[in-house]
Tab-separated table of C-alpha atoms in Angstrom:
chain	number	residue	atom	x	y	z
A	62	UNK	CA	-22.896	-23.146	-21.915
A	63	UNK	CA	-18.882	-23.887	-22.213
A	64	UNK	CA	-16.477	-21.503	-23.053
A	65	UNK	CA	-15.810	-20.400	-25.977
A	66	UNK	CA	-12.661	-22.207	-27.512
A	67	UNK	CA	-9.394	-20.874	-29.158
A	68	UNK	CA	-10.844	-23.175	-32.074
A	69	UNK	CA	-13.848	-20.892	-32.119
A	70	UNK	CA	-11.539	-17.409	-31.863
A	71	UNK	CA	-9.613	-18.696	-35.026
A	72	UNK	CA	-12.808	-19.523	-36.884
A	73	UNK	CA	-13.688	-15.544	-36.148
A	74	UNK	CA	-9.807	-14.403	-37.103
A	75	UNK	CA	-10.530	-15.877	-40.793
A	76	UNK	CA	-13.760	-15.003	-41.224
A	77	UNK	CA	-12.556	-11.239	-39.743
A	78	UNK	CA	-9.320	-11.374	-42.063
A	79	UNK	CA	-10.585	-9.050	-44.551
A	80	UNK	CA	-12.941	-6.525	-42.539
A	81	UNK	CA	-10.582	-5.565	-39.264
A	82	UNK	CA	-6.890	-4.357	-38.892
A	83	UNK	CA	-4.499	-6.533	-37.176
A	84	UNK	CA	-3.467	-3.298	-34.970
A	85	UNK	CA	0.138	-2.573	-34.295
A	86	UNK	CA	1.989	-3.067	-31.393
A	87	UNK	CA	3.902	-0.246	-30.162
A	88	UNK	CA	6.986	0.002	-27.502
A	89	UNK	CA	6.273	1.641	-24.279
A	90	UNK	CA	9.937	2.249	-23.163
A	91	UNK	CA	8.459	5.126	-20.898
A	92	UNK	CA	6.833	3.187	-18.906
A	93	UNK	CA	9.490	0.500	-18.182
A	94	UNK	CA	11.677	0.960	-15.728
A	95	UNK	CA	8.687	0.470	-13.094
A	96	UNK	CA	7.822	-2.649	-14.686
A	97	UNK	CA	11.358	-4.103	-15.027
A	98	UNK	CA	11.210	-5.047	-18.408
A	99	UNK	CA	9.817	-4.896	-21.951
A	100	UNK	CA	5.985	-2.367	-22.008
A	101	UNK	CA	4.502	-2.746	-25.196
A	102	UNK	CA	0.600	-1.186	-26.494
A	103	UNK	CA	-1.625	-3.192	-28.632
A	104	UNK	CA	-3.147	0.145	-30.459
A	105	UNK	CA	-6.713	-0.935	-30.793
A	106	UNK	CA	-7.961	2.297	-30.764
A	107	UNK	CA	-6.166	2.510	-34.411
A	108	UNK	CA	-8.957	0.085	-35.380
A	109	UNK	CA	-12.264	0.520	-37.928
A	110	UNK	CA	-14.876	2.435	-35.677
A	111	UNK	CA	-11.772	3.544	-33.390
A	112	UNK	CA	-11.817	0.336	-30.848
A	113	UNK	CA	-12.296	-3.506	-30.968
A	114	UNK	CA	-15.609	-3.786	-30.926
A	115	UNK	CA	-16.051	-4.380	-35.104
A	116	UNK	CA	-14.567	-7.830	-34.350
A	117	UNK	CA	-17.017	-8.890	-32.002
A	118	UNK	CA	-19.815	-7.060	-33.921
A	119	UNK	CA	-19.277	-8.562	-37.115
A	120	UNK	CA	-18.886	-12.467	-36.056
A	121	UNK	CA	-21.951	-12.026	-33.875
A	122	UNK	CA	-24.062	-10.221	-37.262
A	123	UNK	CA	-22.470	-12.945	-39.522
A	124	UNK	CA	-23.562	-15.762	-37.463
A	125	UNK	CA	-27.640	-14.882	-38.154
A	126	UNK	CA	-29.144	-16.377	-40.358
A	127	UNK	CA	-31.036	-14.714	-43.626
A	128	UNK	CA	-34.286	-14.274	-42.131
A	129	UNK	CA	-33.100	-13.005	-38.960
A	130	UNK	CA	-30.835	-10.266	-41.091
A	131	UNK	CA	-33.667	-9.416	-42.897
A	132	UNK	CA	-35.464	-8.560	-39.516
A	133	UNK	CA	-32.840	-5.890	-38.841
A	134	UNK	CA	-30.739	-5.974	-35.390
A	135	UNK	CA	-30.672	-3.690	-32.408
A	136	UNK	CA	-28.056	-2.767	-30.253
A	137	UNK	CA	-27.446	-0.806	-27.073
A	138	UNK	CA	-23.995	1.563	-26.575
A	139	UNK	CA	-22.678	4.234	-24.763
A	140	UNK	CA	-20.541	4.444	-28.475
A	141	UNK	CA	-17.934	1.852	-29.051
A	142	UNK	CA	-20.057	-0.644	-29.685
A	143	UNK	CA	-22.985	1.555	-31.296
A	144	UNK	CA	-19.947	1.888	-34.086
A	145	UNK	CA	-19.284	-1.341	-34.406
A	146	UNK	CA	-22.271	-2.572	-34.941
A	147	UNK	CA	-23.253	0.030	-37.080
A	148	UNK	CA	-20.871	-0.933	-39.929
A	149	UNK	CA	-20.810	-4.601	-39.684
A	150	UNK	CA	-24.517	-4.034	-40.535
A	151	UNK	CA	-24.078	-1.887	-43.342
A	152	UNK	CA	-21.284	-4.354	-44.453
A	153	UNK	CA	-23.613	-7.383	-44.023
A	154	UNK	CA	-26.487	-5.486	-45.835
A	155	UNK	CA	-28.883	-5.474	-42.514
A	156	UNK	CA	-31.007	-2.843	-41.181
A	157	UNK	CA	-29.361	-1.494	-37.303
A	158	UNK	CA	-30.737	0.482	-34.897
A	159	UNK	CA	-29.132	1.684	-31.486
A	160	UNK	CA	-30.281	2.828	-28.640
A	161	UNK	CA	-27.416	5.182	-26.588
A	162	UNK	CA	-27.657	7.154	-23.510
A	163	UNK	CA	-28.763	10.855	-23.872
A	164	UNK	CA	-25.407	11.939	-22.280
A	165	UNK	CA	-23.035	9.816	-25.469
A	166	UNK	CA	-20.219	11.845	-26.343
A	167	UNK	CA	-20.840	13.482	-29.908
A	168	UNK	CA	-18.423	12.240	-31.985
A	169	UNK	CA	-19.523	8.589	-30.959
A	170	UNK	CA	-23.117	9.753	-31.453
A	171	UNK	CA	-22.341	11.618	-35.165
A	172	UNK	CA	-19.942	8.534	-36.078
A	173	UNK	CA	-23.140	5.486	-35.523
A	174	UNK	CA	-25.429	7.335	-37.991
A	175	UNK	CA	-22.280	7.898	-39.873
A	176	UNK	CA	-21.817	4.297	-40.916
A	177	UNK	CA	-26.137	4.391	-41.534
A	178	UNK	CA	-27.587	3.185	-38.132
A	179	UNK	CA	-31.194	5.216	-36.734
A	180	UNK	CA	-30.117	6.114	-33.306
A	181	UNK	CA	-32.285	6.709	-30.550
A	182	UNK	CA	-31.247	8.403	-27.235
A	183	UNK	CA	-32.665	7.293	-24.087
A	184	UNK	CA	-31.988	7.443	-20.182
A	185	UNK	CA	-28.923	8.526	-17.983
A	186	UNK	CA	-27.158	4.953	-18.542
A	187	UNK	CA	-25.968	2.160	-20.677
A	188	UNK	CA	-28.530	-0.007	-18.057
A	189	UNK	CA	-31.328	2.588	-19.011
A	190	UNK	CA	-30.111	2.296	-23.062
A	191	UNK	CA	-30.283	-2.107	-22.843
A	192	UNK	CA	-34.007	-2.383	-21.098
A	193	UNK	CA	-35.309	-0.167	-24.080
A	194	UNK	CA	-33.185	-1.520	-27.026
A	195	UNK	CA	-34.926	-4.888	-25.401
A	196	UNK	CA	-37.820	-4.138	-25.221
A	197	UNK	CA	-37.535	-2.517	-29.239
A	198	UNK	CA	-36.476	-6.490	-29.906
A	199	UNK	CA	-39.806	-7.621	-28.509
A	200	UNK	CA	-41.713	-5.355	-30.469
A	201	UNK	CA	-40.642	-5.462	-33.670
A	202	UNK	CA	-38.565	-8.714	-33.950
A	203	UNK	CA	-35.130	-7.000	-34.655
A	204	UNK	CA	-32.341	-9.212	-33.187
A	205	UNK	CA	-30.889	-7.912	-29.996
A	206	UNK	CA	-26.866	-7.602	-30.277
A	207	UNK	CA	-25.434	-7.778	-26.844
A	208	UNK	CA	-22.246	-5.457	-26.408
A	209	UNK	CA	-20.971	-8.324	-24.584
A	210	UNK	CA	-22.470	-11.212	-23.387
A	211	UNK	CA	-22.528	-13.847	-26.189
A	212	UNK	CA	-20.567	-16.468	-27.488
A	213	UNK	CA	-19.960	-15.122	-30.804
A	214	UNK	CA	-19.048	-11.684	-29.149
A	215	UNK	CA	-16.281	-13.010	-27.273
A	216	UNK	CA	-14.962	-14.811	-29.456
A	217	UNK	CA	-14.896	-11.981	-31.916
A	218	UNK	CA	-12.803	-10.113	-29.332
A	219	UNK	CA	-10.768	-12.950	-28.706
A	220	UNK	CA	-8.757	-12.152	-32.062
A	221	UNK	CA	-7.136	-9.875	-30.018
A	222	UNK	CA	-5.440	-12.466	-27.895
A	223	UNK	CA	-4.116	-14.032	-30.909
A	224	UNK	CA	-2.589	-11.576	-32.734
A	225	UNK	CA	-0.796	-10.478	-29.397
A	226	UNK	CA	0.768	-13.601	-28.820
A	227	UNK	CA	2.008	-14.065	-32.281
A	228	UNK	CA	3.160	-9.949	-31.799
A	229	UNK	CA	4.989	-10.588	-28.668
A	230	UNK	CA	5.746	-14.761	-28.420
A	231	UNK	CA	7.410	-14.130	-24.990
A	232	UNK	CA	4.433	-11.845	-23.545
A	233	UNK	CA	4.333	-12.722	-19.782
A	234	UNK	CA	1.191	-10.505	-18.773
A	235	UNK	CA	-1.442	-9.037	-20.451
A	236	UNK	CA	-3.641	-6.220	-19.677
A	237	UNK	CA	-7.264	-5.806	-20.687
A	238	UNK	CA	-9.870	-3.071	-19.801
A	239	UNK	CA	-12.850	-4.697	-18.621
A	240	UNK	CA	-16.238	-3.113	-18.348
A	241	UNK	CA	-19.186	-5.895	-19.187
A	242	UNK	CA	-16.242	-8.446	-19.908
A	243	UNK	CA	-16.499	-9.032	-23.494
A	244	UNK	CA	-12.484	-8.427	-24.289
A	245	UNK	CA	-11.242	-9.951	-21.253
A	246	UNK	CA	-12.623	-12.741	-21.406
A	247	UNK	CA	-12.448	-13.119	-25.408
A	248	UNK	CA	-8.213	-12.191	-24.681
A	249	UNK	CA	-8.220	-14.664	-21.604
A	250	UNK	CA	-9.653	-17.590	-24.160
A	251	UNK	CA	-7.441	-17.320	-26.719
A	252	UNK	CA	-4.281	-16.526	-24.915
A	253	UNK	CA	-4.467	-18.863	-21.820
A	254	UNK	CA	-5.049	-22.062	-24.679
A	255	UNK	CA	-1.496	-21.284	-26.359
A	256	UNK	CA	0.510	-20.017	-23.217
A	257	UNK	CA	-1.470	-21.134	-20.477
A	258	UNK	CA	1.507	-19.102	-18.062
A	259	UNK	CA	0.855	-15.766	-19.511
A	260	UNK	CA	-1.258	-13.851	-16.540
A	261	UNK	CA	-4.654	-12.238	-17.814
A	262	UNK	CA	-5.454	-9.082	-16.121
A	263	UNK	CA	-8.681	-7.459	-16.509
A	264	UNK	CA	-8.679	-3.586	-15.341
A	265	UNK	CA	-11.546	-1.434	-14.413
A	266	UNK	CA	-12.504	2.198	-13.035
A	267	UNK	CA	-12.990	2.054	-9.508
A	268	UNK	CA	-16.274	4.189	-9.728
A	269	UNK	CA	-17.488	0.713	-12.023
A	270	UNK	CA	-15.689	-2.158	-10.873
A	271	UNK	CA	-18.817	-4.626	-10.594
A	272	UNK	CA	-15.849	-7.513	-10.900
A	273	UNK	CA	-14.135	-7.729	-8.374
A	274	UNK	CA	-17.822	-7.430	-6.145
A	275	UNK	CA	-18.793	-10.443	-8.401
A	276	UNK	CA	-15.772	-12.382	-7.944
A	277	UNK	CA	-16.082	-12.190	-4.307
A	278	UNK	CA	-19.836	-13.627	-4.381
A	279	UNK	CA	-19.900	-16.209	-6.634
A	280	UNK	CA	-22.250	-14.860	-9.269
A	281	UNK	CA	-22.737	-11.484	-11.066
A	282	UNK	CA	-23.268	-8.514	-8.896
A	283	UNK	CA	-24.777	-5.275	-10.096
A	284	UNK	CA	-23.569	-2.110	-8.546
A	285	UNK	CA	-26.011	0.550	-7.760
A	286	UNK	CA	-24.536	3.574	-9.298
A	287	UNK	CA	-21.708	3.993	-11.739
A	288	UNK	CA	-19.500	6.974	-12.113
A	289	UNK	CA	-16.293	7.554	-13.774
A	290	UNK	CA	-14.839	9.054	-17.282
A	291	UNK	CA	-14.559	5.878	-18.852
A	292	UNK	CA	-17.463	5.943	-20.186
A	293	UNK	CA	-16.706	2.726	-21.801
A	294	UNK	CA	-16.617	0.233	-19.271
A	295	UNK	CA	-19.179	2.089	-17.253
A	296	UNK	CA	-20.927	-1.342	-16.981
A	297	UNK	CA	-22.642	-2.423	-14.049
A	298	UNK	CA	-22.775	-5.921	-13.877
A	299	UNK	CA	-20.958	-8.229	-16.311
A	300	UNK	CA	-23.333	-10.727	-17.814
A	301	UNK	CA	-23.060	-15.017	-16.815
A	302	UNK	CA	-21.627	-15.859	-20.168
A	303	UNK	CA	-18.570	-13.422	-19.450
A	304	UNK	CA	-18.709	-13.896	-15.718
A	305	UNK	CA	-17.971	-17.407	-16.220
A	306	UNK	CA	-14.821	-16.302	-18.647
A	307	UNK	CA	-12.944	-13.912	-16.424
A	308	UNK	CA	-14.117	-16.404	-13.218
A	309	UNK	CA	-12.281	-19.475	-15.262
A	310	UNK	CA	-9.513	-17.596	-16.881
A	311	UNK	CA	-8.509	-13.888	-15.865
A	312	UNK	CA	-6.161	-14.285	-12.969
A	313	UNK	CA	-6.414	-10.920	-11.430
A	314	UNK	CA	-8.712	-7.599	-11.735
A	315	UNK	CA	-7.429	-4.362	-10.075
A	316	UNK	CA	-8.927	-0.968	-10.302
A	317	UNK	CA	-7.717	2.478	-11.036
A	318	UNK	CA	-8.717	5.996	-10.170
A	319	UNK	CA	-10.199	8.959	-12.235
A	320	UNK	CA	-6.685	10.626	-11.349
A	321	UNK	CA	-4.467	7.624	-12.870
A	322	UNK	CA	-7.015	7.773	-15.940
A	323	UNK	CA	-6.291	11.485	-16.794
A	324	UNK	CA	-2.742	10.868	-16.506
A	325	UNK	CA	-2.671	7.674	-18.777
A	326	UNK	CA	-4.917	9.726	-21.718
A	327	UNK	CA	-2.440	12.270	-21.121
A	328	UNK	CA	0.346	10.078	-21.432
A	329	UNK	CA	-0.478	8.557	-24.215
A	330	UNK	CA	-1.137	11.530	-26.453
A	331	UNK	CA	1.904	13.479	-25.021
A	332	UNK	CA	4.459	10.512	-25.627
A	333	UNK	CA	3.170	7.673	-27.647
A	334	UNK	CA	1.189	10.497	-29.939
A	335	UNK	CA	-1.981	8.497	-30.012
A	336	UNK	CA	-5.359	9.388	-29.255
A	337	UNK	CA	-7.041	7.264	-26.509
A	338	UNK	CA	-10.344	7.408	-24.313
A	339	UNK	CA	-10.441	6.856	-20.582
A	340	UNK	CA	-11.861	3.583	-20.849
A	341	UNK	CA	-8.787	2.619	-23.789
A	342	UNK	CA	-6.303	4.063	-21.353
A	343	UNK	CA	-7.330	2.037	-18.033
A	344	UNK	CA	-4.594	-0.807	-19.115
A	345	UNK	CA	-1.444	2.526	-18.827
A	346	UNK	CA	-3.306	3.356	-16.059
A	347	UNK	CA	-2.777	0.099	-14.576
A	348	UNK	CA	0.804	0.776	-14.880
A	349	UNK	CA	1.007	4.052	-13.286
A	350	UNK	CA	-0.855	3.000	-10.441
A	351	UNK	CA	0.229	-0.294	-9.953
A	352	UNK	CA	4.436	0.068	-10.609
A	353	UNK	CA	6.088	-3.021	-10.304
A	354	UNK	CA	3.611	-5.140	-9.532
A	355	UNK	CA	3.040	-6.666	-13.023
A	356	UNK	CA	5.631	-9.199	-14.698
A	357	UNK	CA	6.823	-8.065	-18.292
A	358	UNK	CA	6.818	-8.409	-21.207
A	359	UNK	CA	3.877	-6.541	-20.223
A	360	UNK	CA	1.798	-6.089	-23.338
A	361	UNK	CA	-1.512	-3.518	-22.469
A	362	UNK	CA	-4.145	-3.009	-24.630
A	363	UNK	CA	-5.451	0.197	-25.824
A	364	UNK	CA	-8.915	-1.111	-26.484
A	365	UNK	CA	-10.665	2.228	-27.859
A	366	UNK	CA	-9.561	6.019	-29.151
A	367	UNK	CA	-13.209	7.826	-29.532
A	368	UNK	CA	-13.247	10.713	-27.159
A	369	UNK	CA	-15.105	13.911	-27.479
A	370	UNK	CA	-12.791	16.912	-28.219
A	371	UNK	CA	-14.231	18.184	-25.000
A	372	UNK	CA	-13.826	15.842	-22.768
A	373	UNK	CA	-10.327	15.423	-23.933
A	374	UNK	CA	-9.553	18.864	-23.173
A	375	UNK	CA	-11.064	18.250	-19.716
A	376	UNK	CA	-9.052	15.179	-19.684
A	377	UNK	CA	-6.052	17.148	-20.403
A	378	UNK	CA	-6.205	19.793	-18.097
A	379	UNK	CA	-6.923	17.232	-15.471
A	380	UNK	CA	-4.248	15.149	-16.243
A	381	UNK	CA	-1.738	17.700	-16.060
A	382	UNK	CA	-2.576	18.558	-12.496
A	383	UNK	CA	-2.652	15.325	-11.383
A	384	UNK	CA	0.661	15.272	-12.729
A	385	UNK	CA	1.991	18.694	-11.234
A	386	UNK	CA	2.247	20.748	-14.450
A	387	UNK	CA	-0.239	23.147	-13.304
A	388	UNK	CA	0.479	25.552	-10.435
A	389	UNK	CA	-2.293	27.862	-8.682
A	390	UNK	CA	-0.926	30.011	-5.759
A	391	UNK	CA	-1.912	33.843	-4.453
A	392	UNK	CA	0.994	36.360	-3.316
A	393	UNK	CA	0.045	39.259	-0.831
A	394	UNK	CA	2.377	42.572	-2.593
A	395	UNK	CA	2.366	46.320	-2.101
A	396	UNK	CA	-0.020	48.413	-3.678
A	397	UNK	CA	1.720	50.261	-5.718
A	398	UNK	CA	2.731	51.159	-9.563
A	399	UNK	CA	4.879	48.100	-10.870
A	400	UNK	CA	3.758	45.010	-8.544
A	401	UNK	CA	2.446	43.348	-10.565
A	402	UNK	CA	4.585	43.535	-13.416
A	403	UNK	CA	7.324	42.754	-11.223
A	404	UNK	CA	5.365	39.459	-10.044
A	405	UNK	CA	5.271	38.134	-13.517
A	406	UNK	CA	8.373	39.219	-14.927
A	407	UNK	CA	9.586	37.265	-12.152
A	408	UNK	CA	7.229	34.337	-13.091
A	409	UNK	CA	8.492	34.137	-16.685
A	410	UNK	CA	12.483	34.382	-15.335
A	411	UNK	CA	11.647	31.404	-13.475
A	412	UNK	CA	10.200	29.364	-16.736
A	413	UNK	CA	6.461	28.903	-15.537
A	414	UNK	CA	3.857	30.568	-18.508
A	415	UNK	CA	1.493	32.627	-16.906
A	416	UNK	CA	-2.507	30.806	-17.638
A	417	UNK	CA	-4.550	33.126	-15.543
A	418	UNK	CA	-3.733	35.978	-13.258
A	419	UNK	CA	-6.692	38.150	-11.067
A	420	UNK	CA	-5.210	41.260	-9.008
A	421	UNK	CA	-7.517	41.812	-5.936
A	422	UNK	CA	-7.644	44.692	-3.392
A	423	UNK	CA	-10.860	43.441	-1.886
A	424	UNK	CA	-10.356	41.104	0.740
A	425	UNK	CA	-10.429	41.174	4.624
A	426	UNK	CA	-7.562	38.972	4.135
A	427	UNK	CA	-5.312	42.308	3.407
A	428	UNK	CA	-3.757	44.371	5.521
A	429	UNK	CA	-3.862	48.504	4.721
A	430	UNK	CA	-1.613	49.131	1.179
A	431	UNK	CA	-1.792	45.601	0.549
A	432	UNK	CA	-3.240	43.519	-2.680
A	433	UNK	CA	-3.401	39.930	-3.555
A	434	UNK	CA	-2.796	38.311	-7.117
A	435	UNK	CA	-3.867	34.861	-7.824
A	436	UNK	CA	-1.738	32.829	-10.403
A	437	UNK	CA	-2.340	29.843	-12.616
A	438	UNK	CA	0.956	29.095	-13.902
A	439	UNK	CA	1.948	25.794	-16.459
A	440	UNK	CA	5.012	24.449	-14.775
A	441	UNK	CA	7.667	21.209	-16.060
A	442	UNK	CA	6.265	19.414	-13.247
A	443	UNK	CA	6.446	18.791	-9.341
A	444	UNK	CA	9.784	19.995	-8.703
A	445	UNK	CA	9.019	23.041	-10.813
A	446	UNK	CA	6.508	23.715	-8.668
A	447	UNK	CA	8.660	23.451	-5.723
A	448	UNK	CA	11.355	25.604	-7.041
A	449	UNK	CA	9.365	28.578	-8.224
A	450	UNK	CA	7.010	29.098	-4.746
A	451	UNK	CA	9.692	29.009	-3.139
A	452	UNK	CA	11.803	31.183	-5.607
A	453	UNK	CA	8.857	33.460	-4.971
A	454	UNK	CA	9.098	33.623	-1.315
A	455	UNK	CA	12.656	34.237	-1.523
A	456	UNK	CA	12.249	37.480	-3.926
A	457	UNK	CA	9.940	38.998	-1.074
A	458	UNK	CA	6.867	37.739	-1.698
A	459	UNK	CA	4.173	36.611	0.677
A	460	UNK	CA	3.503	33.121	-1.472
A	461	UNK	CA	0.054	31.589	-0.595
A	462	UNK	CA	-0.224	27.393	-2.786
């Protein structure tokens, strides 16, 4: 099987023209001087179902054919694509049903039977969700909708590519999270036939980067374990139809850490005020991790915004100390009437706000008349950090980071 052409992508573009959002493009200036030029964010998490994967959804539920619609269609998700599937069945008038892993964040889980899908939850993985939505095909004759590894897929994601390069004419890279493949190499198509300079780059968690393994051999490689917060590209193995896309087209794939994920959810919520997931934020990852290296315009894709309000809180607190906003130290002071008051009212004359605070006199740690109080303290960052230990030590105290 060929790839699938720009021809095909603009076929999906009209036939998508009145169910997605042609999602904005926003300026990055932040992020910038790293890069040496223009940073801009192609919001796709301010899409219907939160994230791209309507476009993809929809051509692929389109494409069947009356009987097959009437047999209903199946899907497997860990959420994104549950969604998307979800509605472009209830738009098309055809039964779904999805099969997501018993760990799927709520919201993603309460969203699917929002737009009238029957979820099931089964296994630890996406992997363990896909045998059993298969094997639900078999038995009951429901069409199986891949979350990535079709024709009609891809090219449903490949409106993406499009719309970026008539956003941004002069776009000289392009970032795209990458889990089973499905954007990248939908992006990759589109893009590489009408600027054939512009450098794809496909981005993935390091604790599920089955790419760059399959790259290396030849042919798709699955990984034995995945484990990261972005949930969404938590794939692990792309499939030959998409291995064949990023092989031909994507000119690079680099990784990024959990740390560099909680910074770029973080980031994006703090100073672009939008909502992303981990697997959405891997392209500003890319970014942080990777300053310089990329030649801009830079134009990264925020492919998906559903995170659960927990997580995100998790995400947040996370973020922040990877970024050196939180500070946790212990200070040895006399045992007496006022020491501790005397610690904090220094704290707040310093500017750090106070989070947690446990006064201990047990510990063989402490000499006679002596007691220890741990801090958690919020700081303005690294140099905050710095500047009030050692303001600390400097008033008297013994100052333990």
């Amino acid at each position: 099987m060929g790839l699938v052409s720009v021809d095909t992508i603009r076929e999906a573009r009209r036939l998508l023209e009145s169910v997605v959002r042609k999602t904005p493009i926003e300026r990055a200036r932040d992020l910038e001087a790293p890069q040496g030029g223009p940073v801009y964010l192609k919001c796709e998490n301010l899409q219907r179902t939160g994230s791209f994967k309507i476009r993809g959804a929809y051509t692929r539920i389109h494409g069947l054919s009356e009987a097959e619609r009437e047999r209903g269609v199946v899907a497997a998700s860990a959420g994104n694509h549950a969604q998307g599937v979800a509605l472009a069945a209830a738009l098309l008038g055809t039964k779904a049903t999805v099969f997501m892993p018993e760990r799927a964040p709520l919201p993603k889980l309460a969203a699917t039977r929002g737009y009238g899908a029957d979820v099931h939850l089964h296994g630890e993985s996406l992997e363990e969700a896909l045998v059993e939505a298969t094997a639900f095909a078999e038995r009951t004759g429901a069409v199986f909708i891949h979350p990535f590894d079709h024709p009609d897929i891809i090219a449903g994601q490949g409106t993406v590519g499009l719309e970026i390069v008539e956003q941004i004419p002069d776009v000289a890279t392009v970032l795209v999270a990458a889990g089973g493949g499905g954007l990248v190499g939908g992006v990759a198509s589109a893009v590489k036939a009408m600027k054939p300079d512009v450098r794809i780059v496909g981005v993935q968690a390091e604790g599920a980067a089955a790419f760059p393994l399959s790259l290396s051999a030849g042919n798709p490689v699955r990984l034995e374990r995945t484990q990261t917060m972005a949930d969404g590209i938590a794939v692990g193995a792309p499939g030959p139809i998409t291995f064949e896309h990023v092989r031909s087209l994507v000119d690079d794939v680099v990784t990024v850490g959990e740390e560099s994920l909680s910074r770029a959810v973080l980031l994006c919520l703090e100073r672009r005020k939008l909502v992303v997931e981990p697997a959405g934020a891997a392209t500003v990852a890319a970014l942080l991790e990777h300053p310089g290296v990329f030649e801009s315009p830079v134009v990264a894709v925020l492919s998906g915004g559903n995170v659960d309000p927990l997580l995100l809180l998790q995400i947040i607190q996370h973020g922040m100390t990877a970024a050196g906003r939180y500070l946790s130290l212990r200070l040895r002071v006399p045992d007496r009437p006022g020491s501790l008051a005397g610690v904090l009212t220094r704290v707040g004359e310093l500017g750090a706000n106070v989070l947690d605070v446990e006064h201990s006199r047990i510990s063989g740690r402490l000499a006679m008349g002596e007691v220890e109080i741990a801090l958690k303290l919020e700081t303005r960052g690294p140099e905050h950090c710095a500047d009030v230990a050692t303001q600390l030590q400097r008033a008297g105290y013994r100052v333990v980071v």
